[in-house]
Structures are given as C-alpha cells and as structure tokens.
Amino acid sequence: MKKSALLFSIIAIAVFAMSFIYPAKIFKQDAKVWVVPESAKKMKNPTEATAENIKVGKTLFAQHCKSCHGATGKGDGPKSGELDTPSGDFSTKEFQAQTDGTIFYKTKEGRKDMPSFKSKISEDEDVWLIVDYIRTLSAK
Ligand code: HEC
C-alpha cells in the first residue's frame, strides 16, 4: 500500500470512530425531547391511587428506580453520578403535567441510560402502581 493510501485509511477509520463518540455528546442536550406516541399518552391507568396501591408502588419504586431517580424522584440516587443523561426531577410541574400513559410508556421503553422495564417488570399492573406512587412525588 502506498504511504498516502495508508494515511488516508487511517484518517477514514479515525473519522468513522469519532462519529460514534461525538453524537452521544451532542444528543445529551437533546435529552428533553422524548417523543411518545399519541396512543401511549392516552392509555388509561387501570389502577386506583389508593393508599394500599401507592404503598406497593413505593416498594417497587425502591426496588427498581430509586438507585438512579432517588427516594423522592429528584434524580439524586446513588447511581445518578454514573449517568450520561440526567434522569429528570419527578417533583416538577413539567414532569407531573405528563399523562399516566406517558410515564408508563417511558418506563416500559427506556432510553439511553434509562433501562427498559419491558422484561424487568413483566406485569403491566406493577408499572401502573409505580406511576401511582410517582404522582405522590410532586412538589406541593
Ligand atoms: C440506571 C438508572 C435508572 C433506573 C434504574 C431507572 N431510570 Fe428512569 N431514567 C434514567 C435516565 C438516565 C433518564 C433520562 C433518559 C433520557 O432522557 O434519555 C430516565 C428517565 C425516566 C423517565 C422520563 C423522565 C421525564 O422527564 O419525562 C421516567 C418516567 C422514568 N425514568 C421512570 C423510571 C421508573 C419508573 C423506573 C423504575 C421502574 C426507572 N425510571 C428506573 C435512569 C434510570
């Protein structure tokens, strides 16, 4: 191989590799826009936010979500320092303005550092109970 061809190959490989590293950084700023299908937004929560249900939701939240989202959903769990994208603040008006269906969908699907709970929590009802608990985290 000619020297110039070799040099060209090295640059091409480097550019290719960089394209994988940099978008991740660019997308960080984009973290707010999470497109949720209309049908998902409209999903009805089949559970009722009774004290008993909220208690179960709280236990599930502690088990699956607290490590990143923190005990009160402020995004300050012990794992939060390792995340590339901030996990949000569940106590804000903006967060709480989302429908139950949206919160359910995001929990099921996951995105980047937010794991998908499709198989981790197999019962849909359990995810809805977590949504009931998350509703109690709004700043009063
Ligand atoms: C390993 C860390 C981690 C765990 C565990 C985790 N999350 Fe997340 N979560 C994230 C991150 C990071 C984001 C932000 C993702 C993004 O914006 O791309 C997020 C985002 C979310 C959002 C969207 C926030 C918004 O502003 O709309 C919801 C809802 C959510 N998580 C719910 C949950 C629930 C419910 C659980 C437990 C069943 C859970 N998460 C477990 C890291 C985590």
JSON list of C-alpha atoms and ligand atoms in Angstrom, two decimals:
[
{"chain": "A", "resi": 1, "resn": "MET", "atom": "CA", "xyz": [0.00, 0.00, 0.00]},
{"chain": "A", "resi": 2, "resn": "LYS", "atom": "CA", "xyz": [1.25, 3.49, -0.84]},
{"chain": "A", "resi": 3, "resn": "LYS", "atom": "CA", "xyz": [2.02, 5.75, 2.09]},
{"chain": "A", "resi": 4, "resn": "SER", "atom": "CA", "xyz": [-0.66, 8.24, 1.06]},
{"chain": "A", "resi": 5, "resn": "ALA", "atom": "CA", "xyz": [-3.26, 5.48, 0.79]},
{"chain": "A", "resi": 6, "resn": "LEU", "atom": "CA", "xyz": [-2.31, 4.19, 4.23]},
{"chain": "A", "resi": 7, "resn": "LEU", "atom": "CA", "xyz": [-2.58, 7.68, 5.69]},
{"chain": "A", "resi": 8, "resn": "PHE", "atom": "CA", "xyz": [-5.95, 8.13, 4.04]},
{"chain": "A", "resi": 9, "resn": "SER", "atom": "CA", "xyz": [-7.20, 4.84, 5.51]},
{"chain": "A", "resi": 10, "resn": "ILE", "atom": "CA", "xyz": [-6.09, 5.82, 8.99]},
{"chain": "A", "resi": 11, "resn": "ILE", "atom": "CA", "xyz": [-7.90, 9.15, 8.74]},
{"chain": "A", "resi": 12, "resn": "ALA", "atom": "CA", "xyz": [-11.02, 7.47, 7.37]},
{"chain": "A", "resi": 13, "resn": "ILE", "atom": "CA", "xyz": [-11.07, 4.99, 10.24]},
{"chain": "A", "resi": 14, "resn": "ALA", "atom": "CA", "xyz": [-10.48, 7.77, 12.77]},
{"chain": "A", "resi": 15, "resn": "VAL", "atom": "CA", "xyz": [-13.36, 9.86, 11.37]},
{"chain": "A", "resi": 16, "resn": "PHE", "atom": "CA", "xyz": [-15.60, 6.80, 11.38]},
{"chain": "A", "resi": 17, "resn": "ALA", "atom": "CA", "xyz": [-14.74, 6.05, 15.01]},
{"chain": "A", "resi": 18, "resn": "MET", "atom": "CA", "xyz": [-15.25, 9.68, 16.06]},
{"chain": "A", "resi": 19, "resn": "SER", "atom": "CA", "xyz": [-18.73, 9.71, 14.56]},
{"chain": "A", "resi": 20, "resn": "PHE", "atom": "CA", "xyz": [-19.68, 7.12, 17.17]},
{"chain": "A", "resi": 21, "resn": "ILE", "atom": "CA", "xyz": [-18.17, 9.01, 20.06]},
{"chain": "A", "resi": 22, "resn": "TYR", "atom": "CA", "xyz": [-19.40, 12.52, 19.33]},
{"chain": "A", "resi": 23, "resn": "PRO", "atom": "CA", "xyz": [-23.10, 12.14, 18.57]},
{"chain": "A", "resi": 24, "resn": "ALA", "atom": "CA", "xyz": [-23.54, 10.71, 22.07]},
{"chain": "A", "resi": 25, "resn": "LYS", "atom": "CA", "xyz": [-22.30, 14.03, 23.42]},
{"chain": "A", "resi": 26, "resn": "ILE", "atom": "CA", "xyz": [-24.42, 16.09, 21.05]},
{"chain": "A", "resi": 27, "resn": "PHE", "atom": "CA", "xyz": [-27.57, 14.13, 21.92]},
{"chain": "A", "resi": 28, "resn": "LYS", "atom": "CA", "xyz": [-27.07, 14.90, 25.60]},
{"chain": "A", "resi": 29, "resn": "GLN", "atom": "CA", "xyz": [-28.51, 18.35, 25.05]},
{"chain": "A", "resi": 30, "resn": "ASP", "atom": "CA", "xyz": [-31.40, 16.77, 23.21]},
{"chain": "A", "resi": 31, "resn": "ALA", "atom": "CA", "xyz": [-32.35, 14.69, 26.25]},
{"chain": "A", "resi": 32, "resn": "LYS", "atom": "CA", "xyz": [-35.54, 16.68, 26.89]},
{"chain": "A", "resi": 33, "resn": "VAL", "atom": "CA", "xyz": [-37.29, 15.69, 23.70]},
{"chain": "A", "resi": 34, "resn": "TRP", "atom": "CA", "xyz": [-38.71, 12.22, 24.17]},
{"chain": "A", "resi": 35, "resn": "VAL", "atom": "CA", "xyz": [-41.35, 11.53, 21.58]},
{"chain": "A", "resi": 36, "resn": "VAL", "atom": "CA", "xyz": [-44.23, 9.47, 22.95]},
{"chain": "A", "resi": 37, "resn": "PRO", "atom": "CA", "xyz": [-46.89, 8.12, 20.56]},
{"chain": "A", "resi": 38, "resn": "GLU", "atom": "CA", "xyz": [-50.35, 9.68, 20.97]},
{"chain": "A", "resi": 39, "resn": "SER", "atom": "CA", "xyz": [-51.89, 6.25, 21.61]},
{"chain": "A", "resi": 40, "resn": "ALA", "atom": "CA", "xyz": [-49.47, 5.71, 24.50]},
{"chain": "A", "resi": 41, "resn": "LYS", "atom": "CA", "xyz": [-50.21, 9.14, 26.00]},
{"chain": "A", "resi": 42, "resn": "LYS", "atom": "CA", "xyz": [-53.91, 8.28, 26.12]},
{"chain": "A", "resi": 43, "resn": "MET", "atom": "CA", "xyz": [-53.52, 4.91, 27.85]},
{"chain": "A", "resi": 44, "resn": "LYS", "atom": "CA", "xyz": [-55.72, 4.67, 30.93]},
{"chain": "A", "resi": 45, "resn": "ASN", "atom": "CA", "xyz": [-54.23, 3.74, 34.26]},
{"chain": "A", "resi": 46, "resn": "PRO", "atom": "CA", "xyz": [-56.29, 0.70, 35.31]},
{"chain": "A", "resi": 47, "resn": "THR", "atom": "CA", "xyz": [-55.26, 1.03, 38.95]},
{"chain": "A", "resi": 48, "resn": "GLU", "atom": "CA", "xyz": [-56.61, 3.37, 41.57]},
{"chain": "A", "resi": 49, "resn": "ALA", "atom": "CA", "xyz": [-54.31, 5.52, 43.65]},
{"chain": "A", "resi": 50, "resn": "THR", "atom": "CA", "xyz": [-55.46, 4.07, 46.96]},
{"chain": "A", "resi": 51, "resn": "ALA", "atom": "CA", "xyz": [-53.15, 4.20, 49.97]},
{"chain": "A", "resi": 52, "resn": "GLU", "atom": "CA", "xyz": [-52.57, 0.45, 49.62]},
{"chain": "A", "resi": 53, "resn": "ASN", "atom": "CA", "xyz": [-51.66, 0.70, 45.91]},
{"chain": "A", "resi": 54, "resn": "ILE", "atom": "CA", "xyz": [-49.34, 3.65, 46.50]},
{"chain": "A", "resi": 55, "resn": "LYS", "atom": "CA", "xyz": [-47.59, 1.61, 49.17]},
{"chain": "A", "resi": 56, "resn": "VAL", "atom": "CA", "xyz": [-46.98, -1.25, 46.73]},
{"chain": "A", "resi": 57, "resn": "GLY", "atom": "CA", "xyz": [-45.83, 1.26, 44.10]},
{"chain": "A", "resi": 58, "resn": "LYS", "atom": "CA", "xyz": [-43.41, 2.76, 46.58]},
{"chain": "A", "resi": 59, "resn": "THR", "atom": "CA", "xyz": [-41.87, -0.65, 47.31]},
{"chain": "A", "resi": 60, "resn": "LEU", "atom": "CA", "xyz": [-41.49, -1.36, 43.58]},
{"chain": "A", "resi": 61, "resn": "PHE", "atom": "CA", "xyz": [-40.01, 2.10, 43.03]},
{"chain": "A", "resi": 62, "resn": "ALA", "atom": "CA", "xyz": [-37.47, 1.49, 45.80]},
{"chain": "A", "resi": 63, "resn": "GLN", "atom": "CA", "xyz": [-36.57, -1.83, 44.20]},
{"chain": "A", "resi": 64, "resn": "HIS", "atom": "CA", "xyz": [-36.24, -0.72, 40.56]},
{"chain": "A", "resi": 65, "resn": "CYS", "atom": "CA", "xyz": [-35.98, 3.04, 40.27]},
{"chain": "A", "resi": 66, "resn": "LYS", "atom": "CA", "xyz": [-34.58, 4.63, 43.41]},
{"chain": "A", "resi": 67, "resn": "SER", "atom": "CA", "xyz": [-30.93, 3.82, 42.63]},
{"chain": "A", "resi": 68, "resn": "CYS", "atom": "CA", "xyz": [-30.98, 6.44, 39.85]},
{"chain": "A", "resi": 69, "resn": "HIS", "atom": "CA", "xyz": [-34.06, 8.57, 40.46]},
{"chain": "A", "resi": 70, "resn": "GLY", "atom": "CA", "xyz": [-33.57, 8.91, 44.21]},
{"chain": "A", "resi": 71, "resn": "ALA", "atom": "CA", "xyz": [-36.04, 8.24, 47.03]},
{"chain": "A", "resi": 72, "resn": "THR", "atom": "CA", "xyz": [-38.13, 11.30, 46.18]},
{"chain": "A", "resi": 73, "resn": "GLY", "atom": "CA", "xyz": [-37.61, 11.23, 42.41]},
{"chain": "A", "resi": 74, "resn": "LYS", "atom": "CA", "xyz": [-35.32, 14.21, 42.27]},
{"chain": "A", "resi": 75, "resn": "GLY", "atom": "CA", "xyz": [-32.74, 12.31, 40.21]},
{"chain": "A", "resi": 76, "resn": "ASP", "atom": "CA", "xyz": [-30.24, 12.08, 43.04]},
{"chain": "A", "resi": 77, "resn": "GLY", "atom": "CA", "xyz": [-29.98, 8.33, 43.61]},
{"chain": "A", "resi": 78, "resn": "PRO", "atom": "CA", "xyz": [-26.60, 6.72, 44.36]},
{"chain": "A", "resi": 79, "resn": "LYS", "atom": "CA", "xyz": [-26.15, 5.75, 40.68]},
{"chain": "A", "resi": 80, "resn": "SER", "atom": "CA", "xyz": [-27.01, 9.19, 39.33]},
{"chain": "A", "resi": 81, "resn": "GLY", "atom": "CA", "xyz": [-23.36, 10.22, 39.15]},
{"chain": "A", "resi": 82, "resn": "GLU", "atom": "CA", "xyz": [-22.64, 7.48, 36.60]},
{"chain": "A", "resi": 83, "resn": "LEU", "atom": "CA", "xyz": [-25.37, 8.53, 34.16]},
{"chain": "A", "resi": 84, "resn": "ASP", "atom": "CA", "xyz": [-24.65, 10.36, 30.90]},
{"chain": "A", "resi": 85, "resn": "THR", "atom": "CA", "xyz": [-28.12, 11.86, 30.82]},
{"chain": "A", "resi": 86, "resn": "PRO", "atom": "CA", "xyz": [-29.76, 13.43, 33.87]},
{"chain": "A", "resi": 87, "resn": "SER", "atom": "CA", "xyz": [-32.75, 11.35, 34.96]},
{"chain": "A", "resi": 88, "resn": "GLY", "atom": "CA", "xyz": [-35.06, 14.30, 35.50]},
{"chain": "A", "resi": 89, "resn": "ASP", "atom": "CA", "xyz": [-36.95, 15.58, 38.51]},
{"chain": "A", "resi": 90, "resn": "PHE", "atom": "CA", "xyz": [-40.31, 13.93, 39.18]},
{"chain": "A", "resi": 91, "resn": "SER", "atom": "CA", "xyz": [-41.38, 16.70, 41.56]},
{"chain": "A", "resi": 92, "resn": "THR", "atom": "CA", "xyz": [-41.59, 19.42, 38.90]},
{"chain": "A", "resi": 93, "resn": "LYS", "atom": "CA", "xyz": [-44.82, 20.72, 37.36]},
{"chain": "A", "resi": 94, "resn": "GLU", "atom": "CA", "xyz": [-43.47, 19.96, 33.88]},
{"chain": "A", "resi": 95, "resn": "PHE", "atom": "CA", "xyz": [-42.90, 16.33, 34.77]},
{"chain": "A", "resi": 96, "resn": "GLN", "atom": "CA", "xyz": [-46.21, 15.91, 36.58]},
{"chain": "A", "resi": 97, "resn": "ALA", "atom": "CA", "xyz": [-48.07, 17.51, 33.65]},
{"chain": "A", "resi": 98, "resn": "GLN", "atom": "CA", "xyz": [-47.40, 14.36, 31.64]},
{"chain": "A", "resi": 99, "resn": "THR", "atom": "CA", "xyz": [-50.16, 11.77, 31.42]},
{"chain": "A", "resi": 100, "resn": "ASP", "atom": "CA", "xyz": [-50.03, 8.47, 33.32]},
{"chain": "A", "resi": 101, "resn": "GLY", "atom": "CA", "xyz": [-49.76, 6.78, 29.91]},
{"chain": "A", "resi": 102, "resn": "THR", "atom": "CA", "xyz": [-46.65, 8.81, 29.06]},
{"chain": "A", "resi": 103, "resn": "ILE", "atom": "CA", "xyz": [-44.91, 7.86, 32.31]},
{"chain": "A", "resi": 104, "resn": "PHE", "atom": "CA", "xyz": [-45.94, 4.23, 31.78]},
{"chain": "A", "resi": 105, "resn": "TYR", "atom": "CA", "xyz": [-44.59, 4.29, 28.20]},
{"chain": "A", "resi": 106, "resn": "LYS", "atom": "CA", "xyz": [-41.25, 5.86, 29.15]},
{"chain": "A", "resi": 107, "resn": "THR", "atom": "CA", "xyz": [-40.80, 3.32, 31.94]},
{"chain": "A", "resi": 108, "resn": "LYS", "atom": "CA", "xyz": [-41.56, 0.40, 29.62]},
{"chain": "A", "resi": 109, "resn": "GLU", "atom": "CA", "xyz": [-39.43, 1.62, 26.73]},
{"chain": "A", "resi": 110, "resn": "GLY", "atom": "CA", "xyz": [-36.45, 3.25, 28.41]},
{"chain": "A", "resi": 111, "resn": "ARG", "atom": "CA", "xyz": [-33.97, 5.43, 26.59]},
{"chain": "A", "resi": 112, "resn": "LYS", "atom": "CA", "xyz": [-30.17, 5.54, 26.74]},
{"chain": "A", "resi": 113, "resn": "ASP", "atom": "CA", "xyz": [-29.21, 5.27, 30.45]},
{"chain": "A", "resi": 114, "resn": "MET", "atom": "CA", "xyz": [-32.84, 4.71, 31.41]},
{"chain": "A", "resi": 115, "resn": "PRO", "atom": "CA", "xyz": [-33.29, 0.94, 31.20]},
{"chain": "A", "resi": 116, "resn": "SER", "atom": "CA", "xyz": [-36.32, -0.64, 29.52]},
{"chain": "A", "resi": 117, "resn": "PHE", "atom": "CA", "xyz": [-38.56, -2.34, 32.06]},
{"chain": "A", "resi": 118, "resn": "LYS", "atom": "CA", "xyz": [-40.46, -4.41, 29.49]},
{"chain": "A", "resi": 119, "resn": "SER", "atom": "CA", "xyz": [-38.99, -7.64, 30.80]},
{"chain": "A", "resi": 120, "resn": "LYS", "atom": "CA", "xyz": [-37.62, -6.44, 34.15]},
{"chain": "A", "resi": 121, "resn": "ILE", "atom": "CA", "xyz": [-41.16, -5.77, 35.38]},
{"chain": "A", "resi": 122, "resn": "SER", "atom": "CA", "xyz": [-43.30, -8.24, 33.49]},
{"chain": "A", "resi": 123, "resn": "GLU", "atom": "CA", "xyz": [-46.66, -7.24, 34.98]},
{"chain": "A", "resi": 124, "resn": "ASP", "atom": "CA", "xyz": [-48.11, -4.04, 33.45]},
{"chain": "A", "resi": 125, "resn": "GLU", "atom": "CA", "xyz": [-50.08, -3.54, 36.64]},
{"chain": "A", "resi": 126, "resn": "ASP", "atom": "CA", "xyz": [-46.87, -3.17, 38.64]},
{"chain": "A", "resi": 127, "resn": "VAL", "atom": "CA", "xyz": [-45.71, -0.35, 36.35]},
{"chain": "A", "resi": 128, "resn": "TRP", "atom": "CA", "xyz": [-49.07, 1.42, 36.79]},
{"chain": "A", "resi": 129, "resn": "LEU", "atom": "CA", "xyz": [-48.69, 1.12, 40.58]},
{"chain": "A", "resi": 130, "resn": "ILE", "atom": "CA", "xyz": [-45.28, 2.77, 40.28]},
{"chain": "A", "resi": 131, "resn": "VAL", "atom": "CA", "xyz": [-46.96, 5.57, 38.29]},
{"chain": "A", "resi": 132, "resn": "ASP", "atom": "CA", "xyz": [-49.45, 5.98, 41.18]},
{"chain": "A", "resi": 133, "resn": "TYR", "atom": "CA", "xyz": [-46.52, 6.34, 43.56]},
{"chain": "A", "resi": 134, "resn": "ILE", "atom": "CA", "xyz": [-44.66, 8.78, 41.26]},
{"chain": "A", "resi": 135, "resn": "ARG", "atom": "CA", "xyz": [-47.76, 11.02, 41.39]},
{"chain": "A", "resi": 136, "resn": "THR", "atom": "CA", "xyz": [-47.18, 11.48, 45.12]},
{"chain": "A", "resi": 137, "resn": "LEU", "atom": "CA", "xyz": [-43.72, 12.94, 44.49]},
{"chain": "A", "resi": 138, "resn": "SER", "atom": "CA", "xyz": [-44.93, 16.27, 43.12]},
{"chain": "A", "resi": 139, "resn": "ALA", "atom": "CA", "xyz": [-43.74, 19.34, 45.00]},
{"chain": "A", "resi": 140, "resn": "LYS", "atom": "CA", "xyz": [-46.72, 20.65, 46.89]},
{"chain": "B", "resi": 1, "resn": "HEC", "atom": "C1", "xyz": [-29.91, 3.03, 35.74]},
{"chain": "B", "resi": 1, "resn": "HEC", "atom": "C2", "xyz": [-30.60, 4.26, 36.09]},
{"chain": "B", "resi": 1, "resn": "HEC", "atom": "C3", "xyz": [-32.10, 4.32, 36.01]},
{"chain": "B", "resi": 1, "resn": "HEC", "atom": "C4", "xyz": [-33.02, 3.46, 36.59]},
{"chain": "B", "resi": 1, "resn": "HEC", "atom": "C5", "xyz": [-32.74, 2.21, 37.42]},
{"chain": "B", "resi": 1, "resn": "HEC", "atom": "C6", "xyz": [-34.32, 3.99, 36.25]},
{"chain": "B", "resi": 1, "resn": "HEC", "atom": "N1", "xyz": [-34.19, 5.12, 35.49]},
{"chain": "B", "resi": 1, "resn": "HEC", "atom": "FE1", "xyz": [-35.71, 6.26, 34.75]},
{"chain": "B", "resi": 1, "resn": "HEC", "atom": "N2", "xyz": [-34.36, 7.46, 33.82]},
{"chain": "B", "resi": 1, "resn": "HEC", "atom": "C7", "xyz": [-33.00, 7.31, 33.87]},
{"chain": "B", "resi": 1, "resn": "HEC", "atom": "C8", "xyz": [-32.38, 8.29, 32.98]},
{"chain": "B", "resi": 1, "resn": "HEC", "atom": "C9", "xyz": [-30.91, 8.48, 32.76]},
{"chain": "B", "resi": 1, "resn": "HEC", "atom": "C10", "xyz": [-33.44, 9.01, 32.40]},
{"chain": "B", "resi": 1, "resn": "HEC", "atom": "C11", "xyz": [-33.35, 10.11, 31.34]},
{"chain": "B", "resi": 1, "resn": "HEC", "atom": "C12", "xyz": [-33.37, 9.40, 29.99]},
{"chain": "B", "resi": 1, "resn": "HEC", "atom": "C13", "xyz": [-33.36, 10.34, 28.82]},
{"chain": "B", "resi": 1, "resn": "HEC", "atom": "O1", "xyz": [-33.87, 11.46, 28.94]},
{"chain": "B", "resi": 1, "resn": "HEC", "atom": "O2", "xyz": [-32.88, 9.93, 27.77]},
{"chain": "B", "resi": 1, "resn": "HEC", "atom": "C14", "xyz": [-34.67, 8.47, 32.95]},
{"chain": "B", "resi": 1, "resn": "HEC", "atom": "C15", "xyz": [-35.93, 8.94, 32.62]},
{"chain": "B", "resi": 1, "resn": "HEC", "atom": "C16", "xyz": [-37.10, 8.46, 33.15]},
{"chain": "B", "resi": 1, "resn": "HEC", "atom": "C17", "xyz": [-38.42, 8.99, 32.87]},
{"chain": "B", "resi": 1, "resn": "HEC", "atom": "C18", "xyz": [-38.71, 10.18, 31.98]},
{"chain": "B", "resi": 1, "resn": "HEC", "atom": "C19", "xyz": [-38.46, 11.44, 32.75]},
{"chain": "B", "resi": 1, "resn": "HEC", "atom": "C20", "xyz": [-39.08, 12.68, 32.13]},
{"chain": "B", "resi": 1, "resn": "HEC", "atom": "O3", "xyz": [-38.59, 13.78, 32.44]},
{"chain": "B", "resi": 1, "resn": "HEC", "atom": "O4", "xyz": [-40.05, 12.58, 31.40]},
{"chain": "B", "resi": 1, "resn": "HEC", "atom": "C21", "xyz": [-39.31, 8.26, 33.59]},
{"chain": "B", "resi": 1, "resn": "HEC", "atom": "C22", "xyz": [-40.81, 8.44, 33.63]},
{"chain": "B", "resi": 1, "resn": "HEC", "atom": "C23", "xyz": [-38.55, 7.27, 34.30]},
{"chain": "B", "resi": 1, "resn": "HEC", "atom": "N3", "xyz": [-37.21, 7.42, 34.02]},
{"chain": "B", "resi": 1, "resn": "HEC", "atom": "C24", "xyz": [-39.11, 6.33, 35.13]},
{"chain": "B", "resi": 1, "resn": "HEC", "atom": "C25", "xyz": [-38.40, 5.31, 35.76]},
{"chain": "B", "resi": 1, "resn": "HEC", "atom": "C26", "xyz": [-39.02, 4.28, 36.56]},
{"chain": "B", "resi": 1, "resn": "HEC", "atom": "C27", "xyz": [-40.50, 4.21, 36.87]},
{"chain": "B", "resi": 1, "resn": "HEC", "atom": "C28", "xyz": [-38.01, 3.45, 36.95]},
{"chain": "B", "resi": 1, "resn": "HEC", "atom": "C29", "xyz": [-38.14, 2.19, 37.75]},
{"chain": "B", "resi": 1, "resn": "HEC", "atom": "C30", "xyz": [-39.13, 1.23, 37.33]},
{"chain": "B", "resi": 1, "resn": "HEC", "atom": "C31", "xyz": [-36.77, 3.97, 36.42]},
{"chain": "B", "resi": 1, "resn": "HEC", "atom": "N4", "xyz": [-37.05, 5.09, 35.70]},
{"chain": "B", "resi": 1, "resn": "HEC", "atom": "C32", "xyz": [-35.52, 3.41, 36.63]},
{"chain": "B", "resi": 1, "resn": "HEC", "atom": "C33", "xyz": [-32.31, 6.40, 34.63]},
{"chain": "B", "resi": 1, "resn": "HEC", "atom": "C34", "xyz": [-32.86, 5.36, 35.32]}
]
